[in-house]
Short mmCIF file of C-alpha atoms in Angstrom, two decimals:
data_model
loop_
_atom_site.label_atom_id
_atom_site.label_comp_id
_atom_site.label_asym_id
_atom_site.label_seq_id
_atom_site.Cartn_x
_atom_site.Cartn_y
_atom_site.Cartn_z
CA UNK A 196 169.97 102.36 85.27
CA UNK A 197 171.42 99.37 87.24
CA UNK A 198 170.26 95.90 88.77
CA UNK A 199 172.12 93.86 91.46
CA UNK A 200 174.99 92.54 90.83
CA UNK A 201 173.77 89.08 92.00
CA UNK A 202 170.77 89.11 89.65
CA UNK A 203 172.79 90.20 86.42
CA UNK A 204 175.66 87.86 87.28
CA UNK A 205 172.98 84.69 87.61
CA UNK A 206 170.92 85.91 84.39
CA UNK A 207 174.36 85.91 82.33
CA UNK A 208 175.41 82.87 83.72
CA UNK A 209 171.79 81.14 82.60
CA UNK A 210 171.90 82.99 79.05
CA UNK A 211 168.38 85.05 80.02
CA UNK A 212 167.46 87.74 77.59
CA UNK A 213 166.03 90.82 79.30
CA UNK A 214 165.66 94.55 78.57
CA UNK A 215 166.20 97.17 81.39
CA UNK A 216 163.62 99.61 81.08
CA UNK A 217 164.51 102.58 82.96
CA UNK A 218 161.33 104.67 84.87
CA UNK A 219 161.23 107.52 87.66
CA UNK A 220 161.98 106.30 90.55
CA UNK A 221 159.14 104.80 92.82
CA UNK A 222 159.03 103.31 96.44
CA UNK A 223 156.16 100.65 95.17
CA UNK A 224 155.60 97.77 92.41
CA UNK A 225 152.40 99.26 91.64
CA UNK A 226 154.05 102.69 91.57
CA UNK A 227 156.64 101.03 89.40
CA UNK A 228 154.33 99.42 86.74
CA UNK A 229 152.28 102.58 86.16
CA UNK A 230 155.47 104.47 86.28
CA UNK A 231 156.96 102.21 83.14
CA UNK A 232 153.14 102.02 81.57
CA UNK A 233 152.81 98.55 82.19
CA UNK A 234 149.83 96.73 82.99
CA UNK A 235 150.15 95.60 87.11
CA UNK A 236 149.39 92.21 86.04
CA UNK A 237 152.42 92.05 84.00
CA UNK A 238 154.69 92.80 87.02
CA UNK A 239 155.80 90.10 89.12
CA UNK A 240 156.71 91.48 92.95
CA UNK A 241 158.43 89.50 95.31
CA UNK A 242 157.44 89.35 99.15
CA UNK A 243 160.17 88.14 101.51
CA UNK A 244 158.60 85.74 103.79
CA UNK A 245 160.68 83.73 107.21
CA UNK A 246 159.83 80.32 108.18
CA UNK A 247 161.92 80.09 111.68
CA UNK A 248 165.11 81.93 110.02
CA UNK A 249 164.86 79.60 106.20
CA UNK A 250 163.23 82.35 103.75
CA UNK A 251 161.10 82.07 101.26
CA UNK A 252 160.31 84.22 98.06
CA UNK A 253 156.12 84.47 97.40
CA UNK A 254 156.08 85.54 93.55
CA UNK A 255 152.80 87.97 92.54
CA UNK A 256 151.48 90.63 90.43
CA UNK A 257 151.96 94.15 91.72
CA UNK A 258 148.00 94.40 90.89
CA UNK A 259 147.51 91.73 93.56
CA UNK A 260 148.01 91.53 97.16
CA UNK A 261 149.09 88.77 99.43
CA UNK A 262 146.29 86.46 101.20
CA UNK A 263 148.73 84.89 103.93
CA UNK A 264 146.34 82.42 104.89
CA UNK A 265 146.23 80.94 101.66
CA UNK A 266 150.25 81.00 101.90
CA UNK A 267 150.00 79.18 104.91
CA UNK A 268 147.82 76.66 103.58
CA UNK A 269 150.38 76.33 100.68
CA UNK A 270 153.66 76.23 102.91
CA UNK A 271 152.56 75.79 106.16
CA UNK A 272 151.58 77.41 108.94
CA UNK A 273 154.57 79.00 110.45
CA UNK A 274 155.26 80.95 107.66
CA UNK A 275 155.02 84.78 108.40
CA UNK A 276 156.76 87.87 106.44
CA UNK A 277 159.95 88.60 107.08
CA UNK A 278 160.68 92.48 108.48
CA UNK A 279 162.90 94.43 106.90
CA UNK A 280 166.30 94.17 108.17
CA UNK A 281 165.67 90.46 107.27
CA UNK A 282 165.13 91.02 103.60
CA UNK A 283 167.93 93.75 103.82
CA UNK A 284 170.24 91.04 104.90
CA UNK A 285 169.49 88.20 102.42
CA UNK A 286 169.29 90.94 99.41
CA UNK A 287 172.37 93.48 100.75
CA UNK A 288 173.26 94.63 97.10
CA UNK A 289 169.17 95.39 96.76
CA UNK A 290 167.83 98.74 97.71
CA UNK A 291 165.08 98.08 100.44
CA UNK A 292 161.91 96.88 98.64
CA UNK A 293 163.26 96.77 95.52
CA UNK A 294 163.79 92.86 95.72
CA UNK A 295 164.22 90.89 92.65
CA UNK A 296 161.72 88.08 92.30
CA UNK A 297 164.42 85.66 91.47
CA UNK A 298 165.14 83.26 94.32
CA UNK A 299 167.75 80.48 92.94
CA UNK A 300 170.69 83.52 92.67
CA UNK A 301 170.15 84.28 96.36
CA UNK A 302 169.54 80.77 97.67
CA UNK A 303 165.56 81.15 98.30
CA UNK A 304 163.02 79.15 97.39
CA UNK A 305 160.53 80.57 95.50
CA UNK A 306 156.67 79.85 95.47
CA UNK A 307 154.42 81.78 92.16
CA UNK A 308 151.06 82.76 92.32
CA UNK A 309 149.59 80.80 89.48
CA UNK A 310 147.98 84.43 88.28
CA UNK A 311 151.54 84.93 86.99
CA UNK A 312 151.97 82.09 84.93
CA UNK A 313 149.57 83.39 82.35
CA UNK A 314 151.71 85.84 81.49
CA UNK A 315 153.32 86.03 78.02
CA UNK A 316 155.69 88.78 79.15
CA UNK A 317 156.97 90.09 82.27
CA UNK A 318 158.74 93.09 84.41
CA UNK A 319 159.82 93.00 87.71
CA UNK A 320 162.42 95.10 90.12
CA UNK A 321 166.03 94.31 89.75
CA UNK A 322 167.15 95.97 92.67
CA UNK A 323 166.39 99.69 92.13
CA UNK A 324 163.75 101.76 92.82
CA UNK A 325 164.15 103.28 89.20
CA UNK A 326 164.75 100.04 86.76
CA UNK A 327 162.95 97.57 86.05
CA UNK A 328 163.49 93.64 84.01
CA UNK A 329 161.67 92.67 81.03
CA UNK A 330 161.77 88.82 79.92
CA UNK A 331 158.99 86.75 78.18
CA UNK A 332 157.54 84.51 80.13
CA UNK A 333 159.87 81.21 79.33
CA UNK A 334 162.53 83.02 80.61
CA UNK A 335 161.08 83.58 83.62
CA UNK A 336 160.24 80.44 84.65
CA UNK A 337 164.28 80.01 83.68
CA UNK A 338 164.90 82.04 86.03
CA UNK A 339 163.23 80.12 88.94
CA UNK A 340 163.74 76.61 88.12
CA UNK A 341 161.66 74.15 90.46
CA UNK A 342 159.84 76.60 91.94
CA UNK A 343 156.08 75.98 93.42
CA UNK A 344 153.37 77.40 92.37
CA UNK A 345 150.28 77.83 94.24
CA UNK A 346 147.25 80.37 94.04
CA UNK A 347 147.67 82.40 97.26
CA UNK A 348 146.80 86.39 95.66
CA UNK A 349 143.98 88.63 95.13
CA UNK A 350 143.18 91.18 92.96
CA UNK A 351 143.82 94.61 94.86
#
């Protein structure tokens, strides 16, 4: 049971309180909510998205999927997702995929669906494909200060 070193250093540094719930190991948020028993709503995945080489986190519950064109009409148009060397290279102590949805510790800025903000708790990957973070929801809007929020998901 382990997170990145990048995300526990910032969440000590900020004073977050989180659990690490451990759960079999899954190559998917969804996979990783039903996995831990929680509701796909409650966990928050991060998608890695490029705008000409700046990157971006998109914030969302696994139970959702991303409606780009929404996310371009938030952002902007040149927005696109970024492949996966990219996101290997701006989250290098993350397993692929497993990428926190904490931008401030890595440098990104972050944009929330507003479906998230309605939660009273949530999980989320902390760099494994086996563990998974558990704040209420005041910490994690600590965690990404002066991020945007916008309504760019669907319900899968």
């Amino acid at each position: 049971m382990t997170i990145a070193p990048t995300l526990q250093k910032y969440m000590d540094e900020q004073g977050i309180r989180y659990d690490l719930v451990p759960h079999e190991p899954t190559m998917s948020a969804l996979g990783s909510a039903h996995a831990g028993h929680i509701p796909g709503d409650r966990l928050a995945k991060a998608v890695v998205l490029n705008d000409g080489g700046r990157y971006t986190l998109a914030v969302l519950p696994a139970s959702h999927h991303l409606q780009l064109s929404d996310l371009r009409t938030e952002l902007g148009h040149g927005i696109h997702l970024a492949s996966e060397p990219e996101a290997a290279d701006v989250f290098r102590d993350c397993a692929l995929g497993a990428v926190p949805p904490v931008g401030a510790c890595y440098g990104l800025d972050v944009i929330i669906d507003t479906s998230i903000d309605q939660q009273q708790e949530l999980y989320f990957e902390g760099g494994d494909h086996a563990t998974l973070v558990h704040v209420n929801g005041a910490e994690f809007a600590r965690l990404n200060p002066g991020a945007q929020h916008g309504s760019f998901s669907a319900r899968t």
